[in-house]
Amino acid sequence: MNKTIYDVAREAGVSMATVSRVLNGTAVVKEETKAKVQAAIEKLGYRPNAVARGLASKRTKSIGVILPDVSDLFHAEVLRGIEDIATMYQYHIILTNSDAREDREVDLVGTMWEKQVDGLIFISEKITPKIVKTFESAQLPVVLCATEDPEHRIPSVAIDNKQAGTDATRYFLNLGVDKIVFLGGPTSQPVTMERLAGYEKALADAGHEFNPAYVIHARDSHYQAGYDVSNEFLNSGLKADAVVATSDELVLGFLNAVRDRGGKAPDDVMLLSFENTRLTTIVRPELTTIAQPTYDLGAVSMRLLTKLLNDEAIEEYTVRLPHSILERTSTKR
């Protein structure tokens, strides 16, 4: 794999901006620091991008977008919002796919820095200390989209995931439903755990006992993982009256696992998902869902980034957008 400026910075123990200053001679750098950077460059065989070096002190009107999976419908709809506002402010987008891997995310931040993007919109399953350190080293304006930094160090735009989990669970409790399954991604995903915390809160508020057997975690948030873990749950002999699933694909996995056994929704089990992608109206029954303002998540993130880039006044660095419940035919009153 080609070495990036981030690799050089990490090897030398300095920021990417310092490496840039050494390469471009744009500022005075201590000889000791310069020697460390040069040694790292030689050790790693790093070859700086000549075009990027020539643009080192200029605006490029480009924005980097790093997301886990460009083929994911939720991310695709978020991206539309980003692109529309970027076009409005005359920026163009450089899009990259991280495959939800931390090592790739770190490399891509370095790659974006080398491409001299003016700022970065970052979508990820979780924000790790290593990613935060990479942002700090890059010294780029960054906005987290549909993602939050638990310590609120980085500007972000998202929904209140704990409240959404509470609302989804309370919706079924108000229908008199007793056995409610929580179907989420892996426990390493903060969004999954925030929604689970909301599920637990709704049960506690209603005086219902929390049963961990009714919490199931898939290996990821996609269909096959949802189908596999749903089969495991149904094979256990436990009865589910309703399911709160943290993604549209996960809930479709549960639906088809039920259908394979001759069951159907909503008669045998009621279903509620998050995201509200177009899958929710393609499938039958149509899915009741927590509707996130998907387009707005992208659009507001991009607008927040333009404010950072142009030194405009910013009212909120942690922006929470509203969510709602859209009732469709996968649930019944």
CSV table of C-alpha atoms in Angstrom, one decimal:
chain,number,residue,atom,x,y,z
A,1,MET,CA,0.0,0.0,0.0
A,2,ASN,CA,1.3,3.5,-0.9
A,3,LYS,CA,2.3,5.5,2.2
A,4,THR,CA,0.4,8.7,2.9
A,5,ILE,CA,1.3,11.9,4.7
A,6,TYR,CA,-0.5,10.5,7.7
A,7,ASP,CA,2.0,7.6,7.9
A,8,VAL,CA,4.9,10.1,7.8
A,9,ALA,CA,3.4,12.2,10.5
A,10,ARG,CA,2.8,9.2,12.7
A,11,GLU,CA,6.3,7.9,12.2
A,12,ALA,CA,7.8,11.3,12.9
A,13,GLY,CA,5.5,12.1,15.8
A,14,VAL,CA,4.3,15.3,14.4
A,15,SER,CA,1.1,16.7,12.7
A,16,MET,CA,0.3,16.4,9.0
A,17,ALA,CA,0.5,20.2,8.9
A,18,THR,CA,4.1,20.1,10.1
A,19,VAL,CA,5.0,17.5,7.5
A,20,SER,CA,3.4,19.8,4.9
A,21,ARG,CA,5.5,22.7,6.1
A,22,VAL,CA,8.7,20.7,5.8
A,23,LEU,CA,7.8,19.5,2.3
A,24,ASN,CA,6.7,23.0,1.0
A,25,GLY,CA,9.0,25.2,3.0
A,26,THR,CA,6.0,27.4,3.8
A,27,ALA,CA,7.1,28.2,7.4
A,28,VAL,CA,10.0,27.9,9.7
A,29,VAL,CA,10.4,24.5,11.2
A,30,LYS,CA,13.0,23.5,13.8
A,31,GLU,CA,15.9,21.6,12.4
A,32,GLU,CA,15.3,18.8,14.8
A,33,THR,CA,11.7,18.4,13.7
A,34,LYS,CA,12.7,18.8,10.0
A,35,ALA,CA,15.2,16.0,10.5
A,36,LYS,CA,12.6,13.7,12.0
A,37,VAL,CA,10.2,14.3,9.1
A,38,GLN,CA,13.0,13.7,6.5
A,39,ALA,CA,14.0,10.5,8.3
A,40,ALA,CA,10.4,9.3,8.3
A,41,ILE,CA,10.0,10.1,4.6
A,42,GLU,CA,13.2,8.1,3.7
A,43,LYS,CA,12.2,5.2,6.0
A,44,LEU,CA,8.7,4.9,4.5
A,45,GLY,CA,9.7,5.7,0.9
A,46,TYR,CA,7.0,8.4,0.9
A,47,ARG,CA,6.6,10.3,-2.4
A,48,PRO,CA,4.6,13.5,-2.0
A,49,ASN,CA,2.0,14.4,-4.5
A,50,ALA,CA,3.4,17.3,-6.6
A,51,VAL,CA,0.0,18.7,-7.5
A,52,ALA,CA,-1.1,18.7,-3.8
A,53,ARG,CA,2.2,20.4,-2.8
A,54,GLY,CA,1.6,23.1,-5.3
A,55,LEU,CA,-1.8,23.8,-3.8
A,56,ALA,CA,-0.7,23.7,-0.3
A,57,SER,CA,-1.8,27.2,0.7
A,58,LYS,CA,-4.9,27.6,-1.6
A,59,ARG,CA,-8.5,26.7,-1.4
A,60,THR,CA,-9.5,24.0,-3.8
A,61,LYS,CA,-13.3,24.3,-3.4
A,62,SER,CA,-13.4,20.5,-2.8
A,63,ILE,CA,-14.9,18.6,0.2
A,64,GLY,CA,-14.0,15.1,1.2
A,65,VAL,CA,-16.8,12.7,2.2
A,66,ILE,CA,-15.8,9.5,3.9
A,67,LEU,CA,-18.7,7.0,4.5
A,68,PRO,CA,-18.9,3.3,5.4
A,69,ASP,CA,-20.8,2.0,2.4
A,70,VAL,CA,-21.8,4.1,-0.6
A,71,SER,CA,-24.2,1.3,-1.8
A,72,ASP,CA,-26.2,1.6,1.5
A,73,LEU,CA,-29.5,3.3,0.8
A,74,PHE,CA,-29.4,5.4,3.9
A,75,HIS,CA,-26.0,6.7,3.1
A,76,ALA,CA,-27.0,7.4,-0.5
A,77,GLU,CA,-29.9,9.6,0.6
A,78,VAL,CA,-27.7,11.4,3.1
A,79,LEU,CA,-25.2,12.0,0.3
A,80,ARG,CA,-27.8,13.7,-1.9
A,81,GLY,CA,-28.3,16.3,0.8
A,82,ILE,CA,-24.6,16.9,1.1
A,83,GLU,CA,-24.2,17.2,-2.7
A,84,ASP,CA,-27.1,19.7,-3.1
A,85,ILE,CA,-25.7,22.1,-0.5
A,86,ALA,CA,-22.2,21.6,-1.8
A,87,THR,CA,-23.3,22.6,-5.3
A,88,MET,CA,-25.2,25.6,-3.9
A,89,TYR,CA,-21.9,26.9,-2.3
A,90,GLN,CA,-19.9,25.9,-5.4
A,91,TYR,CA,-17.9,23.0,-3.8
A,92,HIS,CA,-17.4,19.7,-5.4
A,93,ILE,CA,-17.3,16.4,-3.6
A,94,ILE,CA,-14.6,13.7,-3.4
A,95,LEU,CA,-16.3,10.6,-2.2
A,96,THR,CA,-14.6,7.6,-0.6
A,97,ASN,CA,-15.7,4.3,0.9
A,98,SER,CA,-14.2,3.1,4.2
A,99,ASP,CA,-15.9,-0.3,4.5
A,100,ALA,CA,-16.4,0.6,8.2
A,101,ARG,CA,-12.8,-0.2,8.9
A,102,GLU,CA,-10.8,2.1,11.2
A,103,ASP,CA,-7.5,1.5,9.5
A,104,ARG,CA,-9.0,2.5,6.2
A,105,GLU,CA,-10.7,5.6,7.7
A,106,VAL,CA,-7.3,6.7,9.0
A,107,ASP,CA,-5.7,6.2,5.7
A,108,LEU,CA,-8.5,8.0,3.9
A,109,VAL,CA,-8.2,11.1,6.1
A,110,GLY,CA,-4.6,11.3,5.1
A,111,THR,CA,-5.5,10.8,1.4
A,112,MET,CA,-8.0,13.6,1.6
A,113,TRP,CA,-5.5,15.8,3.2
A,114,GLU,CA,-3.1,15.1,0.4
A,115,LYS,CA,-5.8,16.0,-2.1
A,116,GLN,CA,-6.0,19.4,-0.3
A,117,VAL,CA,-9.7,19.2,0.4
A,118,ASP,CA,-11.0,22.3,2.2
A,119,GLY,CA,-13.0,20.3,4.7
A,120,LEU,CA,-14.3,16.8,5.5
A,121,ILE,CA,-17.7,15.3,6.2
A,122,PHE,CA,-17.2,12.0,8.1
A,123,ILE,CA,-19.8,9.2,8.5
A,124,SER,CA,-18.9,6.3,10.6
A,125,GLU,CA,-20.2,3.6,12.9
A,126,LYS,CA,-18.1,4.9,15.7
A,127,ILE,CA,-15.6,7.6,16.6
A,128,THR,CA,-12.5,6.1,18.1
A,129,PRO,CA,-9.6,7.9,19.8
A,130,LYS,CA,-7.4,7.0,16.9
A,131,ILE,CA,-9.8,8.8,14.4
A,132,VAL,CA,-9.9,11.9,16.7
A,133,LYS,CA,-6.1,12.0,16.8
A,134,THR,CA,-6.0,11.7,13.0
A,135,PHE,CA,-8.4,14.6,12.7
A,136,GLU,CA,-6.3,16.7,15.0
A,137,SER,CA,-3.2,15.9,13.1
A,138,ALA,CA,-4.8,16.8,9.7
A,139,GLN,CA,-6.0,20.1,11.1
A,140,LEU,CA,-8.9,20.1,8.7
A,141,PRO,CA,-12.4,21.4,9.5
A,142,VAL,CA,-14.5,18.2,10.1
A,143,VAL,CA,-18.2,17.7,10.5
A,144,LEU,CA,-19.6,14.3,11.7
A,145,CYS,CA,-22.8,13.3,9.8
A,146,ALA,CA,-25.3,10.9,11.3
A,147,THR,CA,-22.5,10.2,13.7
A,148,GLU,CA,-21.6,11.7,17.1
A,149,ASP,CA,-18.4,12.1,19.1
A,150,PRO,CA,-19.3,10.9,22.6
A,151,GLU,CA,-17.2,13.7,24.1
A,152,HIS,CA,-18.6,16.3,21.7
A,153,ARG,CA,-15.2,17.5,20.5
A,154,ILE,CA,-16.2,17.5,16.9
A,155,PRO,CA,-19.2,19.3,15.3
A,156,SER,CA,-21.9,16.8,14.4
A,157,VAL,CA,-25.4,16.5,13.0
A,158,ALA,CA,-27.6,13.5,14.0
A,159,ILE,CA,-30.9,12.6,15.6
A,160,ASP,CA,-31.3,11.8,19.3
A,161,ASN,CA,-30.9,8.1,19.0
A,162,LYS,CA,-31.7,7.3,22.6
A,163,GLN,CA,-35.0,9.2,22.4
A,164,ALA,CA,-35.8,7.5,19.1
A,165,GLY,CA,-35.3,4.1,20.7
A,166,THR,CA,-37.5,5.1,23.6
A,167,ASP,CA,-40.2,6.4,21.2
A,168,ALA,CA,-40.1,3.2,19.1
A,169,THR,CA,-40.5,1.0,22.1
A,170,ARG,CA,-43.2,3.2,23.7
A,171,TYR,CA,-45.1,3.0,20.5
A,172,PHE,CA,-45.6,-0.8,20.9
A,173,LEU,CA,-46.1,-0.5,24.7
A,174,ASN,CA,-49.0,1.9,24.0
A,175,LEU,CA,-50.5,-0.8,21.7
A,176,GLY,CA,-50.5,-3.2,24.6
A,177,VAL,CA,-47.7,-5.3,23.2
A,178,ASP,CA,-45.7,-7.3,25.8
A,179,LYS,CA,-42.9,-9.3,24.1
A,180,ILE,CA,-40.8,-6.7,22.2
A,181,VAL,CA,-37.6,-7.8,20.6
A,182,PHE,CA,-34.8,-5.3,20.1
A,183,LEU,CA,-32.8,-6.2,16.9
A,184,GLY,CA,-29.6,-4.2,16.5
A,185,GLY,CA,-26.2,-4.2,15.0
A,186,PRO,CA,-23.1,-5.2,17.0
A,187,THR,CA,-22.5,-3.8,20.5
A,188,SER,CA,-19.5,-2.0,19.1
A,189,GLN,CA,-21.8,0.5,17.3
A,190,PRO,CA,-22.6,3.5,19.5
A,191,VAL,CA,-25.8,4.2,17.6
A,192,THR,CA,-27.1,0.6,18.3
A,193,MET,CA,-26.3,1.0,22.0
A,194,GLU,CA,-27.9,4.4,22.2
A,195,ARG,CA,-31.1,3.0,20.7
A,196,LEU,CA,-30.9,0.0,23.1
A,197,ALA,CA,-30.6,2.4,26.0
A,198,GLY,CA,-33.8,4.1,24.8
A,199,TYR,CA,-35.5,0.7,24.5
A,200,GLU,CA,-34.6,-0.2,28.1
A,201,LYS,CA,-35.7,3.2,29.3
A,202,ALA,CA,-39.2,2.8,27.8
A,203,LEU,CA,-39.6,-0.6,29.4
A,204,ALA,CA,-38.5,0.7,32.8
A,205,ASP,CA,-40.8,3.8,32.5
A,206,ALA,CA,-43.7,1.4,31.8
A,207,GLY,CA,-42.8,-0.9,34.7
A,208,HIS,CA,-41.9,-3.8,32.3
A,209,GLU,CA,-39.1,-6.1,33.3
A,210,PHE,CA,-36.1,-6.0,30.9
A,211,ASN,CA,-35.3,-9.5,29.5
A,212,PRO,CA,-31.9,-9.7,27.8
A,213,ALA,CA,-33.1,-12.7,25.9
A,214,TYR,CA,-35.2,-10.3,23.8
A,215,VAL,CA,-32.1,-8.3,22.8
A,216,ILE,CA,-30.4,-9.7,19.7
A,217,HIS,CA,-27.3,-8.3,18.0
A,218,ALA,CA,-26.4,-9.0,14.4
A,219,ARG,CA,-22.8,-9.0,13.2
A,220,ASP,CA,-23.6,-5.9,11.1
A,221,SER,CA,-26.7,-3.9,10.1
A,222,HIS,CA,-27.3,-5.6,6.7
A,223,TYR,CA,-30.0,-8.0,5.6
A,224,GLN,CA,-28.1,-11.3,5.8
A,225,ALA,CA,-26.9,-10.7,9.3
A,226,GLY,CA,-30.4,-9.8,10.3
A,227,TYR,CA,-31.8,-12.9,8.7
A,228,ASP,CA,-29.2,-15.2,10.4
A,229,VAL,CA,-29.6,-13.8,13.9
A,230,SER,CA,-33.4,-13.8,13.5
A,231,ASN,CA,-33.4,-17.5,12.7
A,232,GLU,CA,-31.3,-18.1,15.8
A,233,PHE,CA,-33.8,-16.3,17.9
A,234,LEU,CA,-36.9,-18.0,16.4
A,235,ASN,CA,-35.2,-21.4,16.7
A,236,SER,CA,-34.8,-20.7,20.5
A,237,GLY,CA,-38.6,-21.1,20.9
A,238,LEU,CA,-39.1,-17.5,22.3
A,239,LYS,CA,-42.2,-15.7,21.1
A,240,ALA,CA,-42.0,-12.2,19.7
A,241,ASP,CA,-45.0,-10.0,19.4
A,242,ALA,CA,-43.1,-7.0,18.0
A,243,VAL,CA,-39.7,-6.1,16.8
A,244,VAL,CA,-37.8,-2.8,17.0
A,245,ALA,CA,-34.9,-3.0,14.5
A,246,THR,CA,-32.2,-0.4,14.1
A,247,SER,CA,-32.1,-0.6,10.3
A,248,ASP,CA,-34.5,-1.4,7.5
A,249,GLU,CA,-32.3,-4.2,6.2
A,250,LEU,CA,-32.2,-5.9,9.7
A,251,VAL,CA,-36.0,-5.9,10.0
A,252,LEU,CA,-36.4,-7.4,6.5
A,253,GLY,CA,-34.2,-10.2,7.7
A,254,PHE,CA,-36.6,-10.9,10.6
A,255,LEU,CA,-39.6,-10.6,8.4
A,256,ASN,CA,-38.3,-13.3,6.0
A,257,ALA,CA,-37.2,-15.5,8.8
A,258,VAL,CA,-40.8,-15.4,10.1
A,259,ARG,CA,-42.2,-16.0,6.6
A,260,ASP,CA,-40.0,-19.0,6.1
A,261,ARG,CA,-41.9,-20.5,9.1
A,262,GLY,CA,-45.3,-19.8,7.6
A,263,GLY,CA,-45.8,-16.6,9.7
A,264,LYS,CA,-46.7,-13.2,8.5
A,265,ALA,CA,-46.7,-9.5,9.6
A,266,PRO,CA,-48.4,-7.9,11.3
A,267,ASP,CA,-50.7,-10.8,12.3
A,268,ASP,CA,-48.0,-12.9,13.9
A,269,VAL,CA,-45.4,-10.2,14.7
A,270,MET,CA,-45.4,-6.4,14.2
A,271,LEU,CA,-42.3,-4.7,12.9
A,272,LEU,CA,-40.8,-1.2,13.2
A,273,SER,CA,-37.5,-0.1,11.7
A,274,PHE,CA,-35.3,2.9,11.6
A,275,GLU,CA,-34.0,4.9,8.6
A,276,ASN,CA,-37.1,5.1,6.4
A,277,THR,CA,-35.3,4.3,3.1
A,278,ARG,CA,-37.3,3.4,0.1
A,279,LEU,CA,-37.1,-0.3,1.1
A,280,THR,CA,-39.9,0.5,3.6
A,281,THR,CA,-42.4,1.2,0.9
A,282,ILE,CA,-41.2,-1.5,-1.6
A,283,VAL,CA,-41.7,-4.4,0.8
A,284,ARG,CA,-45.1,-5.8,1.8
A,285,PRO,CA,-46.3,-5.1,4.3
A,286,GLU,CA,-44.9,-1.6,4.2
A,287,LEU,CA,-42.8,-0.9,7.2
A,288,THR,CA,-43.7,1.3,10.1
A,289,THR,CA,-40.5,3.2,10.8
A,290,ILE,CA,-38.7,5.9,12.7
A,291,ALA,CA,-38.3,8.5,10.0
A,292,GLN,CA,-35.0,10.2,10.1
A,293,PRO,CA,-34.7,13.4,8.1
A,294,THR,CA,-32.1,11.6,5.9
A,295,TYR,CA,-31.7,14.3,3.3
A,296,ASP,CA,-31.5,17.0,6.0
A,297,LEU,CA,-28.8,15.1,7.8
A,298,GLY,CA,-26.5,15.5,4.8
A,299,ALA,CA,-27.7,19.0,3.9
A,300,VAL,CA,-27.3,20.5,7.4
A,301,SER,CA,-23.9,18.8,7.8
A,302,MET,CA,-22.6,20.4,4.6
A,303,ARG,CA,-24.1,23.8,5.6
A,304,LEU,CA,-22.4,23.5,9.0
A,305,LEU,CA,-19.1,22.8,7.3
A,306,THR,CA,-19.4,25.9,5.0
A,307,LYS,CA,-19.9,28.0,8.2
A,308,LEU,CA,-16.7,26.5,9.6
A,309,LEU,CA,-14.8,27.2,6.4
A,310,ASN,CA,-16.1,30.8,6.1
A,311,ASP,CA,-15.8,31.7,9.8
A,312,GLU,CA,-19.6,32.3,10.1
A,313,ALA,CA,-21.3,32.4,13.4
A,314,ILE,CA,-22.4,28.9,14.6
A,315,GLU,CA,-25.3,28.6,17.0
A,316,GLU,CA,-24.9,24.8,17.7
A,317,TYR,CA,-21.9,22.5,17.2
A,318,THR,CA,-23.9,19.5,18.2
A,319,VAL,CA,-27.1,19.6,16.0
A,320,ARG,CA,-30.0,17.2,16.8
A,321,LEU,CA,-32.6,16.9,14.0
A,322,PRO,CA,-36.1,15.8,14.8
A,323,HIS,CA,-37.4,12.3,14.1
A,324,SER,CA,-41.0,10.9,13.8
A,325,ILE,CA,-42.8,7.7,13.6
A,326,LEU,CA,-44.5,6.8,10.2
A,327,GLU,CA,-47.2,4.2,10.7
A,328,ARG,CA,-47.6,1.8,7.8
A,329,THR,CA,-49.0,-1.7,7.5
A,330,SER,CA,-46.4,-3.7,9.4
A,331,THR,CA,-48.1,-2.7,12.6
A,332,LYS,CA,-51.7,-2.6,13.6
A,333,ARG,CA,-53.9,-0.9,16.2
